[in-house]
PDB file of C-alpha atoms and ligand atoms in Angstrom:
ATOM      1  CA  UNK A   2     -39.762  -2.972 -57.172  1.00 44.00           C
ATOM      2  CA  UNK A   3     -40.080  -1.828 -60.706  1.00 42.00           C
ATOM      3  CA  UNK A   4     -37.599  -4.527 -62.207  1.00 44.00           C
ATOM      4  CA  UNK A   5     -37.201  -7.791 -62.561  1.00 42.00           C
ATOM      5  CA  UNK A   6     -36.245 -10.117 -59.316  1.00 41.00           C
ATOM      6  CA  UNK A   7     -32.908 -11.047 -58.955  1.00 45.00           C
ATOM      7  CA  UNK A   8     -31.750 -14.280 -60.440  1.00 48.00           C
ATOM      8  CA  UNK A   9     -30.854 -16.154 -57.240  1.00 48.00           C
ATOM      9  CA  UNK A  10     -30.238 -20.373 -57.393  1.00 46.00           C
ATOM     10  CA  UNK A  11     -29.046 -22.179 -54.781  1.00 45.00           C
ATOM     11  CA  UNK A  12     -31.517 -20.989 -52.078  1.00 45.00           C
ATOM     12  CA  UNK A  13     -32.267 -22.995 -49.365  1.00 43.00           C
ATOM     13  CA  UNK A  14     -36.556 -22.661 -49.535  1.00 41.00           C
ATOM     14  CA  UNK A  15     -36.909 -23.959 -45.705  1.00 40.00           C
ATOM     15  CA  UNK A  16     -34.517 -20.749 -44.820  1.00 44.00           C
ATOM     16  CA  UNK A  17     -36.250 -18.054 -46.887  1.00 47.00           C
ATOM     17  CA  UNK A  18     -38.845 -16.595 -45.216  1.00 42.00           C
ATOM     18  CA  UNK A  19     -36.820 -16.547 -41.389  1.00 52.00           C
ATOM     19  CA  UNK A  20     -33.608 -15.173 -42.019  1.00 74.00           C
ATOM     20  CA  UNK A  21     -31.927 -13.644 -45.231  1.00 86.00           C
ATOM     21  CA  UNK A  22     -28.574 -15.363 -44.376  1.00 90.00           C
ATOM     22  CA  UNK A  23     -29.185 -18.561 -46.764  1.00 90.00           C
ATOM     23  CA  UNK A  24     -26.717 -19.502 -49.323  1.00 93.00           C
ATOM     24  CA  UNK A  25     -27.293 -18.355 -52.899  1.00 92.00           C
ATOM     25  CA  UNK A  26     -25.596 -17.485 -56.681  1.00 94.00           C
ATOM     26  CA  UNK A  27     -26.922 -13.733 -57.353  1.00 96.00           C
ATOM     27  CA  UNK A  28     -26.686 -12.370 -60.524  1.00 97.00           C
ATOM     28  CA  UNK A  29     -27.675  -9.233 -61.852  1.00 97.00           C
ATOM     29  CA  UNK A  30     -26.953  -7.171 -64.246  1.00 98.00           C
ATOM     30  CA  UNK A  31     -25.762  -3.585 -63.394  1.00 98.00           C
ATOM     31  CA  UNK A  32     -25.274  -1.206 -66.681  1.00 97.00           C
ATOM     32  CA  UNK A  33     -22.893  -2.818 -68.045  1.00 97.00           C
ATOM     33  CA  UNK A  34     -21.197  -5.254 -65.377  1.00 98.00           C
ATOM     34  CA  UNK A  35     -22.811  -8.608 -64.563  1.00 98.00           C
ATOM     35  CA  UNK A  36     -22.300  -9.109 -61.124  1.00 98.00           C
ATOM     36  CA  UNK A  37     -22.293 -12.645 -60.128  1.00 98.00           C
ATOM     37  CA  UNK A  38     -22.129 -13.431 -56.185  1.00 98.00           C
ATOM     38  CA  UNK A  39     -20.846 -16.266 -54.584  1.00 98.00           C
ATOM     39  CA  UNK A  40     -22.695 -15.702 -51.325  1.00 97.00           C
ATOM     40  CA  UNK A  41     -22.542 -18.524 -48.704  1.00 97.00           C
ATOM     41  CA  UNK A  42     -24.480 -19.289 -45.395  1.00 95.00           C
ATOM     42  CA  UNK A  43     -23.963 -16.679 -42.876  1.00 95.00           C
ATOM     43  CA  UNK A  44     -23.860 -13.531 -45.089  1.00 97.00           C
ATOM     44  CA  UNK A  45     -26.014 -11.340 -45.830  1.00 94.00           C
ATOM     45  CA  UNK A  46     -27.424 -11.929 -49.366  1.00 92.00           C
ATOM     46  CA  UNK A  47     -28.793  -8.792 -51.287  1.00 96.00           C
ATOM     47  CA  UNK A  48     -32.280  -7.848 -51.287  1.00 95.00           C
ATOM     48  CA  UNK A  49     -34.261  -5.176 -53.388  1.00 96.00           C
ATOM     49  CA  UNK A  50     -32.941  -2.351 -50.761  1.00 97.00           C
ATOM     50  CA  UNK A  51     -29.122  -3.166 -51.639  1.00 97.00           C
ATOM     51  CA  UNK A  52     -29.678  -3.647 -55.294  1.00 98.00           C
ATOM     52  CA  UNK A  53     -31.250  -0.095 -55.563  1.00 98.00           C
ATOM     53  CA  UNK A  54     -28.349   1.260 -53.665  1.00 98.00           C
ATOM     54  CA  UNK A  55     -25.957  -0.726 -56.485  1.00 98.00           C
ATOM     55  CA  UNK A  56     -27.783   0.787 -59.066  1.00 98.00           C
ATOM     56  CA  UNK A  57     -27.747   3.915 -57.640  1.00 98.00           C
ATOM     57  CA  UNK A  58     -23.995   4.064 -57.108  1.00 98.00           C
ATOM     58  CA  UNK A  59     -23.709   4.091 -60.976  1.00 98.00           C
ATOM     59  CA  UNK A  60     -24.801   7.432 -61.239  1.00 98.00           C
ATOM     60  CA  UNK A  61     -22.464   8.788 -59.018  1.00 98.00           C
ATOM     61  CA  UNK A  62     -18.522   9.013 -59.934  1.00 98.00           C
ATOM     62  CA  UNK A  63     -16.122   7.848 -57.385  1.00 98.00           C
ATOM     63  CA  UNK A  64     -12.889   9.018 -59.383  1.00 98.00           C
ATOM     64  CA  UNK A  65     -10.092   9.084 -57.279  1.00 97.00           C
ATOM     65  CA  UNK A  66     -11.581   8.886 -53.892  1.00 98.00           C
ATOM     66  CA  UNK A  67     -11.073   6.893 -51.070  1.00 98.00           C
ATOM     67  CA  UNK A  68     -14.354   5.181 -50.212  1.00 98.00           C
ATOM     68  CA  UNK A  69     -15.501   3.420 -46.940  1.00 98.00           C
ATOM     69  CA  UNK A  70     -18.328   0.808 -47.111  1.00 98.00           C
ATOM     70  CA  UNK A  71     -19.871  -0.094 -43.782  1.00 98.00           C
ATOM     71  CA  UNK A  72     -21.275  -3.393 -43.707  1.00 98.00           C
ATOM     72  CA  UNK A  73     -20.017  -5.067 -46.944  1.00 98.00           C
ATOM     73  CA  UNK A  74     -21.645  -8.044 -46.747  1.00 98.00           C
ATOM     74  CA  UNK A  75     -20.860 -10.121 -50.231  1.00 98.00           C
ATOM     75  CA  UNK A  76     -19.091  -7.279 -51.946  1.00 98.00           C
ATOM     76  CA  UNK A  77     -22.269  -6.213 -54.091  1.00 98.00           C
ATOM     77  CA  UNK A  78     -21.710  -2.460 -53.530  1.00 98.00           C
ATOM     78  CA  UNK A  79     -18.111  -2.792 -53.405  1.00 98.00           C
ATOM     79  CA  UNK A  80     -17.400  -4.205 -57.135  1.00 98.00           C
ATOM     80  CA  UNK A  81     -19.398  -1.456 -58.313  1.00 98.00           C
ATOM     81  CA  UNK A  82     -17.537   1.520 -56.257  1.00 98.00           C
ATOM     82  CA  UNK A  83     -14.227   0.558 -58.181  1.00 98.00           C
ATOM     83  CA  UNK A  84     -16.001   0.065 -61.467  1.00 98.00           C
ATOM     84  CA  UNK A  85     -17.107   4.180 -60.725  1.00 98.00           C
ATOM     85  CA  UNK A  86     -13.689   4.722 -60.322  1.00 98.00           C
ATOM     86  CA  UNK A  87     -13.090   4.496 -56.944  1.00 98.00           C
ATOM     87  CA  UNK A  88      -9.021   4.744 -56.305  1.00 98.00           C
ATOM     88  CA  UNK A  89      -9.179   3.158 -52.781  1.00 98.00           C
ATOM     89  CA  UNK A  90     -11.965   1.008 -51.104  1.00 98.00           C
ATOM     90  CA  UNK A  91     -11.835   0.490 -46.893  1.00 98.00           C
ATOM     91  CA  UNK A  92     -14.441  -2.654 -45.857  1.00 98.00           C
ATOM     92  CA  UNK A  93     -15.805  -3.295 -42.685  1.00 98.00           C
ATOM     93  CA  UNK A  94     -18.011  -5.996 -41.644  1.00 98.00           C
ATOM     94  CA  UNK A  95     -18.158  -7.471 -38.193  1.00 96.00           C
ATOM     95  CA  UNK A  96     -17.012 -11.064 -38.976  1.00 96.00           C
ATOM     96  CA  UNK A  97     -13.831 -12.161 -40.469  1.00 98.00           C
ATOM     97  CA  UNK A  98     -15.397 -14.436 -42.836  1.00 98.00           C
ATOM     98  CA  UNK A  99     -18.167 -11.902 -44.174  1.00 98.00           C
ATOM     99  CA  UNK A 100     -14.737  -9.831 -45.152  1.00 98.00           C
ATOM    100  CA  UNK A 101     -13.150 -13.054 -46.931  1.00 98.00           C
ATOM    101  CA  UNK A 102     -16.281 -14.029 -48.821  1.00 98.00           C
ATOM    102  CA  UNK A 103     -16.089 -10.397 -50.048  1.00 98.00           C
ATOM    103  CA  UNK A 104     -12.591 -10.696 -50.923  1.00 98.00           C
ATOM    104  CA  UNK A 105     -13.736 -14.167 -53.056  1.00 98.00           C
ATOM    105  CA  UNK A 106     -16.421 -11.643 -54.833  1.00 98.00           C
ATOM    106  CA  UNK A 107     -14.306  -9.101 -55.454  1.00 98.00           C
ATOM    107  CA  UNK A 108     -11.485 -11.094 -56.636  1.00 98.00           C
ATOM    108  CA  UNK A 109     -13.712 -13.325 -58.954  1.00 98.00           C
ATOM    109  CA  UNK A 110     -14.975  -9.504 -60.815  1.00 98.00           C
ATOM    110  CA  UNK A 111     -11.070  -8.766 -61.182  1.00 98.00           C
ATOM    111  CA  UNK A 112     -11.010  -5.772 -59.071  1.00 98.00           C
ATOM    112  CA  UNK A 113      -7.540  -4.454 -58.299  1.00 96.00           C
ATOM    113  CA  UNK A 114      -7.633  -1.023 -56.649  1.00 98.00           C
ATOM    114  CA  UNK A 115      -6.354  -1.195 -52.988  1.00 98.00           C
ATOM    115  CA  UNK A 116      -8.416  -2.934 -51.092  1.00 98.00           C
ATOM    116  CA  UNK A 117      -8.437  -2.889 -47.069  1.00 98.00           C
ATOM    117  CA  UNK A 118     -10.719  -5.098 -44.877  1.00 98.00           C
ATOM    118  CA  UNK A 119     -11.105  -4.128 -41.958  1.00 98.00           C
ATOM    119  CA  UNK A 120     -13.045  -6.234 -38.979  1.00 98.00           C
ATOM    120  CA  UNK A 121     -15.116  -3.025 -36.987  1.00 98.00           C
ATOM    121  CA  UNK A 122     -18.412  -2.669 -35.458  1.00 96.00           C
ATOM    122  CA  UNK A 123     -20.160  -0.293 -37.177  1.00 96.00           C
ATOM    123  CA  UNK A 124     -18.716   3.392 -36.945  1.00 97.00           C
ATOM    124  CA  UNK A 125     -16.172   2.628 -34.775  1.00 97.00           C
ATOM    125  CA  UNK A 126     -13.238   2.246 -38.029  1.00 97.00           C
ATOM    126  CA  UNK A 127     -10.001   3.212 -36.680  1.00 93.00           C
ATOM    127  CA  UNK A 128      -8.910   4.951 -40.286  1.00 94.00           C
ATOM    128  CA  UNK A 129     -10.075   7.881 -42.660  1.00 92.00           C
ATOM    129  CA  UNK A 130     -10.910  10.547 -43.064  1.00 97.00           C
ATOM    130  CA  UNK A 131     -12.199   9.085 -46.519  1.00 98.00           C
ATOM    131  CA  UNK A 132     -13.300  11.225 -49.332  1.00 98.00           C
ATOM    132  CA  UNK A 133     -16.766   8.953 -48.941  1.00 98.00           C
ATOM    133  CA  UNK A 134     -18.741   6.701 -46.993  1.00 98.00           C
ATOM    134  CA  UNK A 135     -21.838   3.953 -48.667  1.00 98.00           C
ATOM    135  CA  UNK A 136     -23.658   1.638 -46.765  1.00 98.00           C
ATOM    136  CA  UNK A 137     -26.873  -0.279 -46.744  1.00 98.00           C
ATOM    137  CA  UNK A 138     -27.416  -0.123 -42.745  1.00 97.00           C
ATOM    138  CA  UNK A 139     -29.173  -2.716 -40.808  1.00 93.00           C
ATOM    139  CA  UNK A 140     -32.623  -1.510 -39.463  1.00 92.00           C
ATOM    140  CA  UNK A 141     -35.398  -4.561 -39.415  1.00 86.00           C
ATOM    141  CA  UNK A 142     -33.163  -6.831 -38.839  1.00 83.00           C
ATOM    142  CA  UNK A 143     -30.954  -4.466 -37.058  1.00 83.00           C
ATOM    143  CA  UNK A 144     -30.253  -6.310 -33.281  1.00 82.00           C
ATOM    144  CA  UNK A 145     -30.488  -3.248 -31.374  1.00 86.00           C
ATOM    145  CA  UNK A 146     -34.028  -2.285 -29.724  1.00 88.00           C
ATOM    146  CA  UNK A 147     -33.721   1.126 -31.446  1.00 92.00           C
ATOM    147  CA  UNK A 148     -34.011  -0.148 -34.581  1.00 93.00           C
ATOM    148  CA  UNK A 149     -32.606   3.458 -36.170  1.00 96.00           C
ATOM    149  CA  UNK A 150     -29.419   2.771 -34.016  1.00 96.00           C
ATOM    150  CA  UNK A 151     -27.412   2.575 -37.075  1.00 97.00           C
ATOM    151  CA  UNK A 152     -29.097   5.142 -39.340  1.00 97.00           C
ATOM    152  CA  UNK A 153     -28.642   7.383 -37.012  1.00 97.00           C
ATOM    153  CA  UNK A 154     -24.924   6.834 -35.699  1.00 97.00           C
ATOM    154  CA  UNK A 155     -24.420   7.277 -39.217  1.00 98.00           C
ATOM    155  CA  UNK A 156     -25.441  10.919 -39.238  1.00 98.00           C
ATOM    156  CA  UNK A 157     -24.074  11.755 -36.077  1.00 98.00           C
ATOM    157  CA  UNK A 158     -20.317  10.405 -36.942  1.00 98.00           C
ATOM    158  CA  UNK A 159     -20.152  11.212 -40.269  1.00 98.00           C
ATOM    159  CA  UNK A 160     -18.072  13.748 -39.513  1.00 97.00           C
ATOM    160  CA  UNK A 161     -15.912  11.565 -38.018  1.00 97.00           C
ATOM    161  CA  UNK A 162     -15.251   9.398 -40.940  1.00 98.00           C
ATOM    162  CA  UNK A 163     -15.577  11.935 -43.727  1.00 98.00           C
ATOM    163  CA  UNK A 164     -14.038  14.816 -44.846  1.00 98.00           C
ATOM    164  CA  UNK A 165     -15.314  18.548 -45.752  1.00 98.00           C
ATOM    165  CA  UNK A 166     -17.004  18.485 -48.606  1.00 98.00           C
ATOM    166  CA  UNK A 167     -17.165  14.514 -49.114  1.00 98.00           C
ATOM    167  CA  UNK A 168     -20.195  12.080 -49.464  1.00 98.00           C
ATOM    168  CA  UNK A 169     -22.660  10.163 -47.404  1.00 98.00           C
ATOM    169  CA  UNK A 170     -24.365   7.372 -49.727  1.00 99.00           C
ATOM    170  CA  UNK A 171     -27.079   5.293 -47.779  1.00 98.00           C
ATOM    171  CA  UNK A 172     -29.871   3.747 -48.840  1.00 98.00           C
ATOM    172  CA  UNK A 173     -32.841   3.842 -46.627  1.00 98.00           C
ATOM    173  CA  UNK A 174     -36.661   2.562 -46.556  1.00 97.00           C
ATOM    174  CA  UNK A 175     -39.826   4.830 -45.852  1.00 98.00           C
ATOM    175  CA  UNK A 176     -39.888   2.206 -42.648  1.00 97.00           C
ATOM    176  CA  UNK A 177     -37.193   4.008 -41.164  1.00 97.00           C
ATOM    177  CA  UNK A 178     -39.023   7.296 -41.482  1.00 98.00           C
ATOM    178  CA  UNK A 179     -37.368   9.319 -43.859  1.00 98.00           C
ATOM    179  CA  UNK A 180     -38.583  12.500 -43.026  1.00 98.00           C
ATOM    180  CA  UNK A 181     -36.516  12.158 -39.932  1.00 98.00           C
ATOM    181  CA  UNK A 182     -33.014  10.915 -41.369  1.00 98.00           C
ATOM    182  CA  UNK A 183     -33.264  14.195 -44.014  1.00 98.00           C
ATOM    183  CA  UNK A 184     -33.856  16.318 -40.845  1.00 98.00           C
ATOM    184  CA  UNK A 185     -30.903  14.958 -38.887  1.00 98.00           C
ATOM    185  CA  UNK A 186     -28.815  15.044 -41.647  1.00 98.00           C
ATOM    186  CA  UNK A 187     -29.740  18.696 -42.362  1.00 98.00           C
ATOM    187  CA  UNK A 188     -29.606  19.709 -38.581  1.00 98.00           C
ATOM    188  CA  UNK A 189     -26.034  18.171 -38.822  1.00 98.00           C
ATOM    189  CA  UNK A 190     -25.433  20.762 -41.966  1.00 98.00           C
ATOM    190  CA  UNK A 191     -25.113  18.001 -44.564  1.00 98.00           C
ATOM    191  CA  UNK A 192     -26.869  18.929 -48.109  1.00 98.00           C
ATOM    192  CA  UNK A 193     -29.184  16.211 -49.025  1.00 98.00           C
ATOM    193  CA  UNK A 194     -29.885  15.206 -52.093  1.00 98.00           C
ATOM    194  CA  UNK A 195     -32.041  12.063 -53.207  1.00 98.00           C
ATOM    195  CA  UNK A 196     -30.277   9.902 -56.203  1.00 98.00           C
ATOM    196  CA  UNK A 197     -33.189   7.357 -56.312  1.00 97.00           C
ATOM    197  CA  UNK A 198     -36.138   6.153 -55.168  1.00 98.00           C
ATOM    198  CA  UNK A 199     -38.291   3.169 -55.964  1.00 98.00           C
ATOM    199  CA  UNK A 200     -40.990   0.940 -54.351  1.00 96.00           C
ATOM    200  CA  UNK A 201     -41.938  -2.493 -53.858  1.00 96.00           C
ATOM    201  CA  UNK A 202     -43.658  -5.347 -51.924  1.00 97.00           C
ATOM    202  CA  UNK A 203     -42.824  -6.134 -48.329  1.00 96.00           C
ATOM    203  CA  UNK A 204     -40.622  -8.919 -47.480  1.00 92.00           C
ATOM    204  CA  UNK A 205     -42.142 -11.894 -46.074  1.00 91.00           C
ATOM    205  CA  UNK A 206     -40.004 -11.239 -42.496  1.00 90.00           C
ATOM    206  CA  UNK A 207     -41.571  -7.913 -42.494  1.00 93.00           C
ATOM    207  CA  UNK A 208     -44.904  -9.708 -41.876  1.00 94.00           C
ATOM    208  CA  UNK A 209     -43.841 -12.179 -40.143  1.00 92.00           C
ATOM    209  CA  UNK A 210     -42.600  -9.964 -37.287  1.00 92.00           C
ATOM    210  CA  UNK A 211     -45.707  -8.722 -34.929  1.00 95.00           C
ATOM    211  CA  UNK A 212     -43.350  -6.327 -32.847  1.00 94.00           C
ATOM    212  CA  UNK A 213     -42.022  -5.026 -36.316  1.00 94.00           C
ATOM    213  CA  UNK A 214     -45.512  -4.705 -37.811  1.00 96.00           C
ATOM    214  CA  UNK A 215     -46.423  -2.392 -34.603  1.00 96.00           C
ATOM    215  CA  UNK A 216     -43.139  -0.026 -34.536  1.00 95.00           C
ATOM    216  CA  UNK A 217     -43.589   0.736 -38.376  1.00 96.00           C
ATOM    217  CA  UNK A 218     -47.106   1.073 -38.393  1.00 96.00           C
ATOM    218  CA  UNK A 219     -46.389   4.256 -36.080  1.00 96.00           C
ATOM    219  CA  UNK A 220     -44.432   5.815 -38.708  1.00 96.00           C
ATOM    220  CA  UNK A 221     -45.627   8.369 -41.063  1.00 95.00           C
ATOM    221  CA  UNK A 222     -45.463   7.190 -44.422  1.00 96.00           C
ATOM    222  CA  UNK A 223     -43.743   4.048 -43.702  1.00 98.00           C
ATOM    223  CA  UNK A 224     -45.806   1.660 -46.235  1.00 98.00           C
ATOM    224  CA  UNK A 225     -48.631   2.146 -48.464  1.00 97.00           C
ATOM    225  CA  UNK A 226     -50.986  -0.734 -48.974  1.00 97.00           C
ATOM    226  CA  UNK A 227     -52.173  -1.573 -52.670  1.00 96.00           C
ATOM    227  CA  UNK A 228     -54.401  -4.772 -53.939  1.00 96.00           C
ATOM    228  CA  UNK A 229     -53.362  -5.474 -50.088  1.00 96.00           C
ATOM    229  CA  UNK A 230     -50.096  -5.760 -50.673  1.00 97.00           C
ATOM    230  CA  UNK A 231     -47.887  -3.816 -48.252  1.00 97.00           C
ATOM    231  CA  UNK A 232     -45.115  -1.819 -50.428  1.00 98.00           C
ATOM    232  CA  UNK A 233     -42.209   0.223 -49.035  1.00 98.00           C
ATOM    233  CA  UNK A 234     -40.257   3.124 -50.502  1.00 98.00           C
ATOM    234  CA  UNK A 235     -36.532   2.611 -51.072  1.00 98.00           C
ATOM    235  CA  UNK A 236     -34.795   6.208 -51.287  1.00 98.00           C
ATOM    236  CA  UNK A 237     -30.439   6.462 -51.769  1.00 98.00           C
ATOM    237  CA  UNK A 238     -29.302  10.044 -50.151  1.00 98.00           C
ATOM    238  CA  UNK A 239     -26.251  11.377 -51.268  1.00 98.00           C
ATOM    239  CA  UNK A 240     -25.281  13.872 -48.404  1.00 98.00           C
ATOM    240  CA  UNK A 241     -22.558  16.148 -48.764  1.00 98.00           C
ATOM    241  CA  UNK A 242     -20.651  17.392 -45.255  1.00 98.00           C
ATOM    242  CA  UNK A 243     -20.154  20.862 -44.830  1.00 98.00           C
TER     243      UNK A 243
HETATM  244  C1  SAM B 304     -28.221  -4.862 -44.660  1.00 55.06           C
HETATM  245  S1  SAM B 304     -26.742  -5.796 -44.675  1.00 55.06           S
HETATM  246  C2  SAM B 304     -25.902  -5.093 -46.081  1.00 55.06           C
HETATM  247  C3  SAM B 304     -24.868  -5.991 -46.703  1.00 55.06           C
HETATM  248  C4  SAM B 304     -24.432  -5.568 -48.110  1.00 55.06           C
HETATM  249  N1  SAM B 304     -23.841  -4.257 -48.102  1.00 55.06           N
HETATM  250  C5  SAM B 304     -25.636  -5.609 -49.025  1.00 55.06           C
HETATM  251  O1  SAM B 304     -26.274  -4.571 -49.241  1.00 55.06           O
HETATM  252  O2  SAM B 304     -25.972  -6.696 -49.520  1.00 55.06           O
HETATM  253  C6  SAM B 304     -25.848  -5.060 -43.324  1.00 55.06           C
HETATM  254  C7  SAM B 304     -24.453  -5.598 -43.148  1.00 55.06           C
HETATM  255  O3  SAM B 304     -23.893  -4.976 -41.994  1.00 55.06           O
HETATM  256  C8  SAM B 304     -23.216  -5.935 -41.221  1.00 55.06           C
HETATM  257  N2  SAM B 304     -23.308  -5.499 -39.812  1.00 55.06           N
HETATM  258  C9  SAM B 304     -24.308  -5.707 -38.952  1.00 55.06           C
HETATM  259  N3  SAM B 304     -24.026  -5.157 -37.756  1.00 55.06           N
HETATM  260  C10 SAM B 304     -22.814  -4.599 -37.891  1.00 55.06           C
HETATM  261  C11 SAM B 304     -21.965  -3.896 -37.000  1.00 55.06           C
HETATM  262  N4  SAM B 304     -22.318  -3.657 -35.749  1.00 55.06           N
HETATM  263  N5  SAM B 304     -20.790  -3.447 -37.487  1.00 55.06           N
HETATM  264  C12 SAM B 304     -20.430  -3.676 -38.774  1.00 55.06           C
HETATM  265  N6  SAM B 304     -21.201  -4.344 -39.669  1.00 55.06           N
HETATM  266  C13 SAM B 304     -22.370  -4.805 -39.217  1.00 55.06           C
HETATM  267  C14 SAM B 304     -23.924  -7.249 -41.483  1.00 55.06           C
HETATM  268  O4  SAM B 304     -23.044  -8.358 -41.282  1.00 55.06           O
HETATM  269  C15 SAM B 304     -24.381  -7.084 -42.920  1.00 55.06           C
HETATM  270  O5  SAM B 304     -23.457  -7.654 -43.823  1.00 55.06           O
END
């Protein structure tokens, strides 16, 4: 990407290249919050794609809305929504413990809006309507065969989870076929609008995944290749529901 790597310690180097679940301290800076992340074994730590949606979420003011985030992982994107001014935050993640290590992160920033943390797979979050939804959604390493399962599930039950006029904040890689998630969204009447975009150097577990290599190299404009490096596009949509 065009910025400086994230200052990460504590990695586990035997871990790195297979899985992005290894323990590590992040810390970034973010305008004017330094976020530092307590993020142990087992969750998700952030990579380039969730640190452009972070930045991204500072241009965007969450005053006095009641946000959802899908997949919270460590909290990254979740410090940040209440530092824009977000009244109310709803978290989801899939395991109990992802939610608590959040609550750690969130806790150690000294965020104190209401918090709920909720324990749902995927869409299926038995509250709202909220005034918005942001997510970073699973796709290479999503465990579906269809690896656009949850890009797309987003689209389709937006509706579901937000109201009139409210948001849909994702961030999304050129991988995924962009193209195609700005045509869903607009068949589904949402206004599009791209916050952000930047570009950077595959992942090693990119490469290191044949099958992966093959469904992406299908896609339209997934990657560019420079120097022979393979570089992806990182895009944040801001969708508003009709
Ligand atoms: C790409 S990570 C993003 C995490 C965090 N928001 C970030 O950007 O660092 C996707 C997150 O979604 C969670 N997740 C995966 N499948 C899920 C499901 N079916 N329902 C809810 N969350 C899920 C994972 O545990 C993971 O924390």
């Amino acid at each position: 990407m065009n910025r400086k790597p994230c200052n990460v310690t504590m990695e586990q180097p035997q871990q790195r290249h297979s899985d992005n679940l290894y323990p590590v301290t992040f810390a970034e800076q973010f305008g004017d919050h330094l976020l530092e992340l307590d993020v142990p074994a087992g969750v998700w730590n952030p990579t380039p794609h969730g640190v452009h949606l972070a930045e991204m979420l500072l241009r965007l003011d969450f005053a006095r809305m009641h946000v959802l985030e899908l997949g919270t992982g460590c909290g990254i994107h979740a410090i940040l929504l209440a530092k824009q001014n977000a009244a109310r935050l709803t978290l989801t993640e899939i395991d109990p413990a992802i939610n608590d290590n959040a609550r750690h992160n969130l806790e150690k920033h000294g965020i104190d809006v209401a918090i709920e943390y909720l324990v749902a797979d995927w869409t299926h979050v038995d509250a709202g309507p909220f005034d918005a939804v942001v997510t970073n959604p699973p796709f290479a390493r999503a465990i579906t065969r269809y690896r656009r399962y949850f890009i797309d599930t987003l689209i389709l039950d937006a509706h579901k989870l937000v109201r009139p006029g409210g948001w849909l904040v994702f961030v999304q890689s050129s991988m995924a076929d962009i193209p195609r998630s700005i045509r869903l969204m607009q068949e589904n009447g949402m206004d599009v609008r791209i916050i952000g975009e930047t570009d950077g150097p595959f992942r090693d577990y990119y490469l290191e995944d044949e099958e992966f290599m093959r469904e992406i190299a299908l896609i339209p404009g997934a990657y560019t290749i420079r120097d022979g490096v393979y570089h992806e596009r990182l895009i944040v949509f801001q969708a508003t529901l009709p």
